[in-house]
XYZ file of C-alpha atoms in Angstrom:
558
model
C -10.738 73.942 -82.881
C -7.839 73.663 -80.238
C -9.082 71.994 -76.922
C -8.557 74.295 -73.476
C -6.172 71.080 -72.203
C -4.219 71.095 -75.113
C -3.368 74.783 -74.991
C -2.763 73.969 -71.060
C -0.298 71.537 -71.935
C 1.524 73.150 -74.497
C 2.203 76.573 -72.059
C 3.027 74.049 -69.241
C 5.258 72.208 -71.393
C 6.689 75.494 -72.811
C 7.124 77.071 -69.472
C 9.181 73.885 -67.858
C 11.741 73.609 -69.982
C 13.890 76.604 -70.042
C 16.741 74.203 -72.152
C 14.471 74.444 -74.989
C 14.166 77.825 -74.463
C 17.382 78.791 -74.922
C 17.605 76.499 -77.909
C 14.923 78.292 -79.558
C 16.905 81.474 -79.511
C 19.366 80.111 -80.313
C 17.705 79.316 -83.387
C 16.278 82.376 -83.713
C 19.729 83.898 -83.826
C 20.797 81.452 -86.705
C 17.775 82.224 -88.955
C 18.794 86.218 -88.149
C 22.125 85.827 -89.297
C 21.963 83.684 -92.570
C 19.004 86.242 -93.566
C 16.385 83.303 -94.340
C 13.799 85.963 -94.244
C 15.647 87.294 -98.060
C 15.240 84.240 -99.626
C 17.025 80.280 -99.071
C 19.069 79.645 -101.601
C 20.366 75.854 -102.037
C 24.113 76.997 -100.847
C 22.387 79.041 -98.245
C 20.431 76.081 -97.312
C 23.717 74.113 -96.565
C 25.253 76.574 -94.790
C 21.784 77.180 -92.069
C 21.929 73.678 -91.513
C 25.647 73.442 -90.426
C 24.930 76.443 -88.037
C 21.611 74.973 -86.579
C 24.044 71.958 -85.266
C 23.631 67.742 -85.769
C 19.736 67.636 -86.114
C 19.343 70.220 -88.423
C 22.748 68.009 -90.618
C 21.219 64.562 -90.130
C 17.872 66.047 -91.266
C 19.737 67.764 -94.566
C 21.550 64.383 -95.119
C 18.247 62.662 -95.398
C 16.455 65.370 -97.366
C 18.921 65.222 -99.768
C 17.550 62.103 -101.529
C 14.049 63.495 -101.053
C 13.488 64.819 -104.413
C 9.850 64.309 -103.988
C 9.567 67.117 -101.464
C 12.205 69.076 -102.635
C 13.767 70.699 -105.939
C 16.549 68.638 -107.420
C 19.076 71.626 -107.287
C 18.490 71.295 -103.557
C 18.715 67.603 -102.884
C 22.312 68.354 -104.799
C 23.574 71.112 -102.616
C 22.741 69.300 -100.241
C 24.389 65.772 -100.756
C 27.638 68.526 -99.659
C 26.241 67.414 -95.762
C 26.287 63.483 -96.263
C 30.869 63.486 -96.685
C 32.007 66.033 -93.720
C 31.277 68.689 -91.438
C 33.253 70.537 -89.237
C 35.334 68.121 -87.216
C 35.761 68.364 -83.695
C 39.043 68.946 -81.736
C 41.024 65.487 -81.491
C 41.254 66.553 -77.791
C 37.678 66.650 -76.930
C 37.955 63.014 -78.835
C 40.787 61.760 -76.554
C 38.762 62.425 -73.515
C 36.231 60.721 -74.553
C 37.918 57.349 -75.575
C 39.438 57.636 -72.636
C 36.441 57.617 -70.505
C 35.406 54.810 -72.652
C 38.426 52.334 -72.333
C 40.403 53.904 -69.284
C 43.737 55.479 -69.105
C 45.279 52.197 -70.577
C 43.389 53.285 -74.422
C 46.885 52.894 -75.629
C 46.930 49.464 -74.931
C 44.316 48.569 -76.701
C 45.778 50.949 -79.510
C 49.361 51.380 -80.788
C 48.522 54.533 -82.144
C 45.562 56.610 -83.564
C 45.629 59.032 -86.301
C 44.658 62.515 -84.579
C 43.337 63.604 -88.327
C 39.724 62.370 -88.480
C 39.009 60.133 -92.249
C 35.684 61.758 -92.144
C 33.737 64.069 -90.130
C 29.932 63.818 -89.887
C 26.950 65.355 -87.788
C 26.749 62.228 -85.263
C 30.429 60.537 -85.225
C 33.955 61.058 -86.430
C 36.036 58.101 -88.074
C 39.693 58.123 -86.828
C 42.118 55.420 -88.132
C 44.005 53.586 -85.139
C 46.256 50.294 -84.941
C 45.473 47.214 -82.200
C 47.768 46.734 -79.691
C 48.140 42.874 -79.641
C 48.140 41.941 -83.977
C 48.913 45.852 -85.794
C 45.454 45.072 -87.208
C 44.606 48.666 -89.139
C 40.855 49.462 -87.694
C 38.737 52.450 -87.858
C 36.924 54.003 -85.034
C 33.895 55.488 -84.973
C 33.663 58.120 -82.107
C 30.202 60.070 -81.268
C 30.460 63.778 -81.155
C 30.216 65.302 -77.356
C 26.186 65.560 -76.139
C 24.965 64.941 -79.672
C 22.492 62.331 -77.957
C 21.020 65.165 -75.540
C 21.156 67.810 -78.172
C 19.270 65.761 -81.324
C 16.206 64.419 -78.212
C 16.063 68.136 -77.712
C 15.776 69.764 -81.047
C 13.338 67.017 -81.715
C 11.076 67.966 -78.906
C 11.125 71.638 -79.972
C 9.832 70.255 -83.377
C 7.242 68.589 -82.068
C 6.008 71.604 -80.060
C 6.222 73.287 -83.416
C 4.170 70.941 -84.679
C 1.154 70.860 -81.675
C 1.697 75.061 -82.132
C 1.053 74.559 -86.018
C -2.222 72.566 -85.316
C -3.719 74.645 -82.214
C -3.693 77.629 -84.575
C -4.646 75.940 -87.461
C -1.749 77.432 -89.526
C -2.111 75.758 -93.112
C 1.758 76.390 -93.897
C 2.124 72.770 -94.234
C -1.144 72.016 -95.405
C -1.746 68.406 -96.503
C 1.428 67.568 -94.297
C 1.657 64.922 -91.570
C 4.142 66.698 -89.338
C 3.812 64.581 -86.509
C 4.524 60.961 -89.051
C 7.472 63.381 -90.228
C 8.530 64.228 -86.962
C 8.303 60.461 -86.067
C 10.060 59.270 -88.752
C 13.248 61.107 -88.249
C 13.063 60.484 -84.416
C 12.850 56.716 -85.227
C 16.137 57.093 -87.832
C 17.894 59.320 -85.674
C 18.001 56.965 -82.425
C 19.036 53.992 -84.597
C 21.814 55.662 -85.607
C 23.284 57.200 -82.522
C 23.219 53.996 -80.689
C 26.220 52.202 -82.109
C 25.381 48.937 -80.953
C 22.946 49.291 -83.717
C 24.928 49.703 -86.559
C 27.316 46.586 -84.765
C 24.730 44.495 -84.925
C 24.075 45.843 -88.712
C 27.290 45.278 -89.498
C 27.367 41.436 -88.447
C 24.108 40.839 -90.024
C 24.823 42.531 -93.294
C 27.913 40.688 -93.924
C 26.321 37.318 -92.741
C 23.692 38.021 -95.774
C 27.052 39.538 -98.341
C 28.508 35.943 -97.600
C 28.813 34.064 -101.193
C 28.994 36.847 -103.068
C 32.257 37.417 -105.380
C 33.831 40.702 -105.199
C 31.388 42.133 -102.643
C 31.839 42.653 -98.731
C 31.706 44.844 -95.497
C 33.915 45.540 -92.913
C 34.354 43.497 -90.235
C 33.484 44.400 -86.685
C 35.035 44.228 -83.704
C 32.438 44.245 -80.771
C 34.587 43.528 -77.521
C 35.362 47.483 -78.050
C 32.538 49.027 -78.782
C 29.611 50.285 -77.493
C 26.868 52.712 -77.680
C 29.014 56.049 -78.493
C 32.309 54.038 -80.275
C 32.434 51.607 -83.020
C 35.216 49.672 -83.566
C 35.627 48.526 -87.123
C 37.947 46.946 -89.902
C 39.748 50.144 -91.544
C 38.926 49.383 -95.559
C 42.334 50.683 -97.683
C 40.652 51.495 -101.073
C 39.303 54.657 -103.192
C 35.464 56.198 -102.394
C 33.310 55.223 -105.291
C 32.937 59.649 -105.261
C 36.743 59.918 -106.683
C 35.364 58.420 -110.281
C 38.754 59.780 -111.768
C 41.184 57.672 -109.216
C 39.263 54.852 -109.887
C 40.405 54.964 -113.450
C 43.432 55.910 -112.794
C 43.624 52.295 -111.255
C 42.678 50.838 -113.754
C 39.048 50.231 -112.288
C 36.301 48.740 -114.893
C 33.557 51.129 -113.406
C 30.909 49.380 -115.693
C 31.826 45.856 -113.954
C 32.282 47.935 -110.655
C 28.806 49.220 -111.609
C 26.796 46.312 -112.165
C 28.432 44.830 -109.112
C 26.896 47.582 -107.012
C 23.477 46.476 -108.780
C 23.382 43.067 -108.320
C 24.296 43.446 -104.856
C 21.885 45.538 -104.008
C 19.077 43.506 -106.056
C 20.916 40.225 -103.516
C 19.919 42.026 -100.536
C 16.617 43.236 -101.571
C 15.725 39.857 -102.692
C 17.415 37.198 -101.329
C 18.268 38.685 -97.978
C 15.646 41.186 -97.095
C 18.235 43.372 -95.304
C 19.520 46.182 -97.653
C 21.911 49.607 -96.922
C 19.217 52.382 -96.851
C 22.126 55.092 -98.062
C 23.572 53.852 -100.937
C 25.234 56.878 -102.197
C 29.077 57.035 -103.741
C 30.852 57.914 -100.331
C 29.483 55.116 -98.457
C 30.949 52.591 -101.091
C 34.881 52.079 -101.435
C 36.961 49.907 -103.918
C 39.861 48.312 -102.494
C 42.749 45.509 -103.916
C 41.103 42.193 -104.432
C 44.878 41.292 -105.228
C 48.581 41.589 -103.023
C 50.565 44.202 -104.275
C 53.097 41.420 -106.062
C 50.022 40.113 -107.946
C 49.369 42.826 -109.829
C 53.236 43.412 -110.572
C 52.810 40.639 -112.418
C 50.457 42.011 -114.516
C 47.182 40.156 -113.110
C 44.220 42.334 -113.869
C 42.320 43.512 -110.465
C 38.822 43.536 -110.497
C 38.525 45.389 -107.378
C 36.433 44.297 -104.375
C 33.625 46.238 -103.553
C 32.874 47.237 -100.178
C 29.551 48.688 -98.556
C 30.251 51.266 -95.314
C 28.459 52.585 -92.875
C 25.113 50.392 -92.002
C 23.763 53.329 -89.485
C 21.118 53.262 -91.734
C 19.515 50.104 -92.929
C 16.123 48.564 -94.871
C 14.445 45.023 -94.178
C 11.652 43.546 -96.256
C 9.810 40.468 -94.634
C 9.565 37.583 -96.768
C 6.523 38.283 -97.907
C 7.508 41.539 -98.715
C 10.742 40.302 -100.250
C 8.363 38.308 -103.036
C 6.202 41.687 -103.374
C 9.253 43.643 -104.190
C 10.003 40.896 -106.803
C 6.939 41.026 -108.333
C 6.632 44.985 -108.551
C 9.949 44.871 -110.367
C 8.878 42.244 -112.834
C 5.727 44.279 -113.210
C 7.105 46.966 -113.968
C 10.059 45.547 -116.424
C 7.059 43.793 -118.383
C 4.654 46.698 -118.411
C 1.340 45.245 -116.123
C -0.574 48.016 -114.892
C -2.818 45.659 -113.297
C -0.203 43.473 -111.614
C 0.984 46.721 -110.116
C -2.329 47.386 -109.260
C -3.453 44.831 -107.314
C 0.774 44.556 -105.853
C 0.705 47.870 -103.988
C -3.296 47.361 -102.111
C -1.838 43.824 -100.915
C 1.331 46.087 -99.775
C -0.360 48.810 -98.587
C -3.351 49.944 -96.568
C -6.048 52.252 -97.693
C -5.863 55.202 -95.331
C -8.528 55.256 -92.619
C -8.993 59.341 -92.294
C -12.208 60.692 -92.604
C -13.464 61.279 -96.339
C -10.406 59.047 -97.552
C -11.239 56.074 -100.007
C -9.722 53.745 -102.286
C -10.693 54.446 -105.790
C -9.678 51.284 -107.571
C -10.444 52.201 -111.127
C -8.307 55.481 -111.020
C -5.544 53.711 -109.226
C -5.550 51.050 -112.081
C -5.898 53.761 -114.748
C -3.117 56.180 -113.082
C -0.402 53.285 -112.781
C -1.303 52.070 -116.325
C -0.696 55.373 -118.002
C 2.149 55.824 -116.123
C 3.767 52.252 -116.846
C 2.869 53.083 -120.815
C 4.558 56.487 -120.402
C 7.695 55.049 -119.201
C 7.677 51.963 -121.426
C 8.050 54.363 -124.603
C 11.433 55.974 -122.720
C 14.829 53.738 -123.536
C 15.731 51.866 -120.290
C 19.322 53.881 -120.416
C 17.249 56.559 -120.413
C 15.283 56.124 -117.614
C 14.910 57.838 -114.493
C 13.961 55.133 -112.040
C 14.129 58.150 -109.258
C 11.436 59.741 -110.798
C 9.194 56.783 -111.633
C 9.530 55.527 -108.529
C 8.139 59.362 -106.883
C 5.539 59.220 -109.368
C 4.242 56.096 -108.118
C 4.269 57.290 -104.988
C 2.216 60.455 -105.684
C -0.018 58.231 -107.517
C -0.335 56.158 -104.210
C -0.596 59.104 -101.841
C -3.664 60.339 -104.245
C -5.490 57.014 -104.296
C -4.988 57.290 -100.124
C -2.841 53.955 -100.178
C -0.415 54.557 -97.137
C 3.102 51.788 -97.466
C 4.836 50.336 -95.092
C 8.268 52.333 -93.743
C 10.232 49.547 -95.780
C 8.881 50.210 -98.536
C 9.637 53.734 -98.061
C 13.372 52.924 -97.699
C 13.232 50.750 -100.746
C 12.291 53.769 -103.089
C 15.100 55.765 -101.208
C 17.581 53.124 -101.426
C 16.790 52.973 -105.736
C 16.589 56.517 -106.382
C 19.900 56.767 -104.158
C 21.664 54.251 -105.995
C 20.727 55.194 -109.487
C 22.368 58.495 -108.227
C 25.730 56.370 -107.677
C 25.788 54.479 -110.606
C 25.620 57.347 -113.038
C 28.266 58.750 -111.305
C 30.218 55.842 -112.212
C 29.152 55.827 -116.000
C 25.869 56.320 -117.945
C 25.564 53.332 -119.422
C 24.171 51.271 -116.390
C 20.374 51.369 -115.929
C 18.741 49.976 -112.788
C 16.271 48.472 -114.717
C 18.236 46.324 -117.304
C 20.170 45.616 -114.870
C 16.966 44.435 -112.654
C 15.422 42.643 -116.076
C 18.399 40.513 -116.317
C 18.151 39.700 -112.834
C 14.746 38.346 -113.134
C 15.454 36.303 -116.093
C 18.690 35.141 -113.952
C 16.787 34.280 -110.838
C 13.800 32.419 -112.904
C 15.791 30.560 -114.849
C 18.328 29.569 -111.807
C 15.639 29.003 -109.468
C 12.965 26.815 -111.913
C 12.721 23.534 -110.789
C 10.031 21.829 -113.456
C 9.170 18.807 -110.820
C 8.909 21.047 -108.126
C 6.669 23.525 -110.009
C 4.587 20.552 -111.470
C 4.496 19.202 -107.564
C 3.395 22.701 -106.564
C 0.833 23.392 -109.434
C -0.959 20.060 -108.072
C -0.952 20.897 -104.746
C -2.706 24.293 -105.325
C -5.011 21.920 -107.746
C -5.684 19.568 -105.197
C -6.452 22.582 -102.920
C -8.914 23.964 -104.779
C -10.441 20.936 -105.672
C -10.948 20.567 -101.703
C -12.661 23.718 -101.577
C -15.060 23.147 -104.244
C -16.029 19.796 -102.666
C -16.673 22.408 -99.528
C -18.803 24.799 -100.801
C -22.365 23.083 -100.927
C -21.736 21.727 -97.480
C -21.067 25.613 -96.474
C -23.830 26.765 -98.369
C -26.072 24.399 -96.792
C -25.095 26.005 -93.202
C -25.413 29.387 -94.086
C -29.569 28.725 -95.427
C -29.819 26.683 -92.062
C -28.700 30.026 -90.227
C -31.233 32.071 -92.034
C -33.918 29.880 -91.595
C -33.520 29.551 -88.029
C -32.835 33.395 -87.682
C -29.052 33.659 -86.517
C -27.932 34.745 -89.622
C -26.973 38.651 -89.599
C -25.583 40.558 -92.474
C -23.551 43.705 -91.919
C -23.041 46.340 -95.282
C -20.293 48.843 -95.507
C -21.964 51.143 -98.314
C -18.950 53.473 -99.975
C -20.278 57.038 -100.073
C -23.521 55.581 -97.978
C -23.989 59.350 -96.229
C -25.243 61.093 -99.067
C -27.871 58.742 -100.140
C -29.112 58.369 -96.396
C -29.576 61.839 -96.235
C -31.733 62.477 -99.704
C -33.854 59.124 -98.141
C -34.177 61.280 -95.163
C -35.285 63.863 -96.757
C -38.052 61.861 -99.132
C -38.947 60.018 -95.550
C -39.471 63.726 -94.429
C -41.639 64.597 -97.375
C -43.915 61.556 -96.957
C -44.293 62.042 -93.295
C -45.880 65.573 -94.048
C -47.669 64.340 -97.382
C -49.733 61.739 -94.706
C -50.044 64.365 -91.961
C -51.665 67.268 -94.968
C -54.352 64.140 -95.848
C -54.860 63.345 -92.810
C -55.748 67.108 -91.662
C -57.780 67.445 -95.041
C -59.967 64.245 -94.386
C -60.908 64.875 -90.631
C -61.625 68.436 -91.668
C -63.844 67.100 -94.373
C -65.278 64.701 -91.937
C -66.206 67.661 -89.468
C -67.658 69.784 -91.848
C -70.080 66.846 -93.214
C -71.609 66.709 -89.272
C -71.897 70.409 -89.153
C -70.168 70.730 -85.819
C -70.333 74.524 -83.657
C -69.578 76.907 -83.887
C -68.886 77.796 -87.447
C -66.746 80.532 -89.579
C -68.056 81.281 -92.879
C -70.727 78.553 -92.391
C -67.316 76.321 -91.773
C -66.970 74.542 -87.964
C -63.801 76.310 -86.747
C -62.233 73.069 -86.223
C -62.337 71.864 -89.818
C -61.367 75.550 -90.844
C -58.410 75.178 -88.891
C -57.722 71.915 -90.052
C -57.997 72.850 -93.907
C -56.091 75.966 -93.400
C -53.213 73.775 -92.153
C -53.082 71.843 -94.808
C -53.208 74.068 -96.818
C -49.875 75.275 -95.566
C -48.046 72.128 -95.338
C -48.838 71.352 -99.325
C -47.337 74.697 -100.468
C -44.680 74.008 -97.938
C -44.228 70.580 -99.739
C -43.985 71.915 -103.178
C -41.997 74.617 -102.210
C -39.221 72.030 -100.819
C -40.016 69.324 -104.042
C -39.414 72.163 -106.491
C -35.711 73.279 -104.336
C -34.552 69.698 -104.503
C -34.191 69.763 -100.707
């Protein structure tokens, strides 16, 4: 039932912002003229979203690896909005920069290319020179009010959302708009501040350090900002242009399980992992000078991660969770799995919700025997991974947003690396990683050192426990001991012991009428009815009443 304030709010709200107004039919006009009201195809669907402007783009971007909420043929047409969009004119650029770094931009610059390298809903990437070293760098320019325009189209989505829950409007039934609506708020204003993704850039490569034939662009943060990102410009070919890669002589299996590792690296050993791992945000450049391979020298490649706009992090603790899921799930232990995801998680606190711990255990045990039948080449970790989620969102076990990300990140790189070639699988490639890991990282002394420590522990606690046990009958006896029960389910069986309370209240108060009425009659009290006193007459009558009353309710079950 909508509150009066609420409805208040939402006219005054409505009413004050003519901007959003004019947005809306905007909108409006949009939905009139792709027809949406004749059906939305998937090409369809691409093309609305380019018309509807940057919001509705960054929100197709990340809906395209959503193929739990939407149809696979979808997610595909829509992977079209993640490469390029309609550029903007260079001039409308050149402003810009030059508002940014004065009218002396060319000395900072020798030149800049005035053909963007790629064109998306929030930036454009232009390659440039420096001035003072002919250092090739690419710059990362936000489009013109794209900051005022996405904090707008996200307000009119929220009032779409408080409209959709005054009325009650089950469109999106079972739907937490608002955590939706949150969620892409959050991801959009990491990603148009650029001092973010600077700061991404420095970690990430920090955490890539080590690794062979893996890196990231460098960064170059005297010239950048919040709207421009000055960056290394990486020569190479897009892991999407499969064919040029062999052209060049590219081993995409080795550039494959590259990819994989590195991403198991960060996941793992880092906790800081790129959230959009898809082919156009990985390129493969010359590990090797140009007179090397002349000679003849074979060139691996060097792989190289782009654009951190978007990135995960897993805690420590949640670093050795994501660990243990994996190695769960390579070895097939429902129960590991299990008891993994309610020490990740949190069992939702809506009304009516519950965590049913059997038919979690029973739901991600069928499911890990389903899977272990499948070949591992064969497997679709995109889809396991959205069936565990369903089978979390039905036992009402909520994850963190890194987790989240995680499954993302997977599904979104399984995408990549059979683009490459089908004979990489996530999850051999994540078995031999475990085995890798616990074989490089068993120490025997310092697992026999920690194995007696935990003894030694335990041992400590069980020398504990009668002095604890002693304290807790002290508190009883001397009466400051309270126990408090949460009873699952407790409101049904608090209402039938109402009702038997009820029952037994009026079983008393019918004896209690038929005894004093028996009492009244034996001192033959006036005046009488039917040689009755009309007090005890009463009094029988009424009881009479209240037992067929009684059996009435025994016999309904009520």
């Amino acid at each position: 039932m909508a509150r009066a304030k609420d409805v208040v709010k939402l006219g005054r709200d409505g009413l004050g912002d003519t901007t959003s107004a004019a947005r809306l039919h905007e909108i409006v006009k949009v939905l009139r003229r792709t027809e949406v009201s004749r059906g939305l195809t998937p090409d369809k669907l691409v093309v609305l979203l380019e018309e509807l402007g940057p919001t509705f783009i960054k929100l197709g971007q990340i809906l395209s690896s959503r193929s739990d909420m939407l149809p696979q043929e979808y997610c595909n047409a829509l992977q079209a909005l993640r490469s390029s969009t309609t550029p903007e004119p260079f001039e409308q650029v050149d402003r810009r920069l030059k508002a940014r770094y004065g009218d002396d931009c060319m000395d900072i610059f020798s030149d800049i290319d005035e053909e963007p390298l790629g064109s998306a809903s929030i930036a454009q990437v232009y390659k440039a020179h420096l001035a003072h070293d002919a250092s090739a760098v690419a710059i990362k320019v936000q489009r013109d009010h794209v900051k005022q325009d996405m904090q707008r189209d996200i307000q009119l989505m929220r009032r779409a959302a408080d409209l959709l829950n005054l009325t009650g409007s089950t469109v999106l039934a079972g739907v937490d708009i608002a955590t939706v609506i949150d969620e892409f708020d959050r991801t959009v204003r990491e990603e148009i501040d650029f001092t973010v993704e600077r700061d991404n850039l420095q970690r990430f490569a920090r955490g890539l350090r080590g690794v062979k034939g893996v890196s990231s662009p460098s960064v170059y943060p005297e010239y950048s900002d919040e709207t421009v990102l000055v960056m290394e410009f990486v020569e190479g070919i897009s892991l999407e242009h499969v064919l040029e890669l062999e052209e060049a002589g590219y081993d995409l299996r080795d550039i494959g399980d590259r990819l994989a590792n590195s991403y198991m690296h960060q996941m793992v050993d880092v906790g800081f992992f790129h959230a959009d791992p898809h082919a156009a945000n990985v390129i493969v450049r010359p590990a090797l000078s140009a007179d090397e391979r002349a000679a003849g020298k074979k060139d691996r490649g060097e792989v190289v991660w782009i654009d951190c706009g978007m990135m995960g992090e897993l805690s420590p603790h949640e670093r050795g969770l994501f660990f243990d899921m994996m190695k769960a799930m390579v070895f097939k232990d429902g129960h590991a799995l299990t008891d993994l995801f309610i020490e990740w998680g949190r069992v939702s606190d809506a009304p009516g919700k519950k965590l049913d711990y059997g038919r979690l255990l029973q739901d991600l045990t069928a499911l890990v025997n389903r899977y272990a039948a499948e070949d591992a080449y064969s497997m679709d970790i995109a889809q396991l991974l959205n069936d565990v989620m369903a089978i979390l969102d039905t036992a009402n076990v909520i994850m963190p947003r890194s987790f989240v990300m995680l499954v993302r990140g997977l599904a979104s790189l399984q995408g990549t690396l059979l683009s490459l070639t089908p004979e990489i699988s996530i999850l051999k490639v994540v078995e031999t990683y475990i085995k890798q890991r616990g074989t490089k990282h068993f120490d025997p002394v310092k697992e026999v050192e920690t194995r007696t420590m935990a003894a030694v522990a335990a041992a400590d606690k069980a020398v504990e426990i009668p002095g604890r046990v002693v304290n807790v009958l002290d508190m009883a006896e001397k009466g400051r001991l309270k126990l408090g029960f949460d009873l699952a389910e407790a409101n049904q069986p608090m209402e039938k012991l109402g009702h038997i309370v009820d029952r037994l209240s009026l079983a008393i108060i019918t004896a209690g009428l038929f005894i004093g009425s028996s009492t009244i009659y034996s001192a033959g009290m006036q005046p009488q009815l039917f040689g009755v006193p009309i007090v005890g007459f009463l009094g029988y009558f009424g009881a009479a009443v209240l037992s067929v009353y009684i059996i009435h309710k025994i016999r309904k079950g009520t």
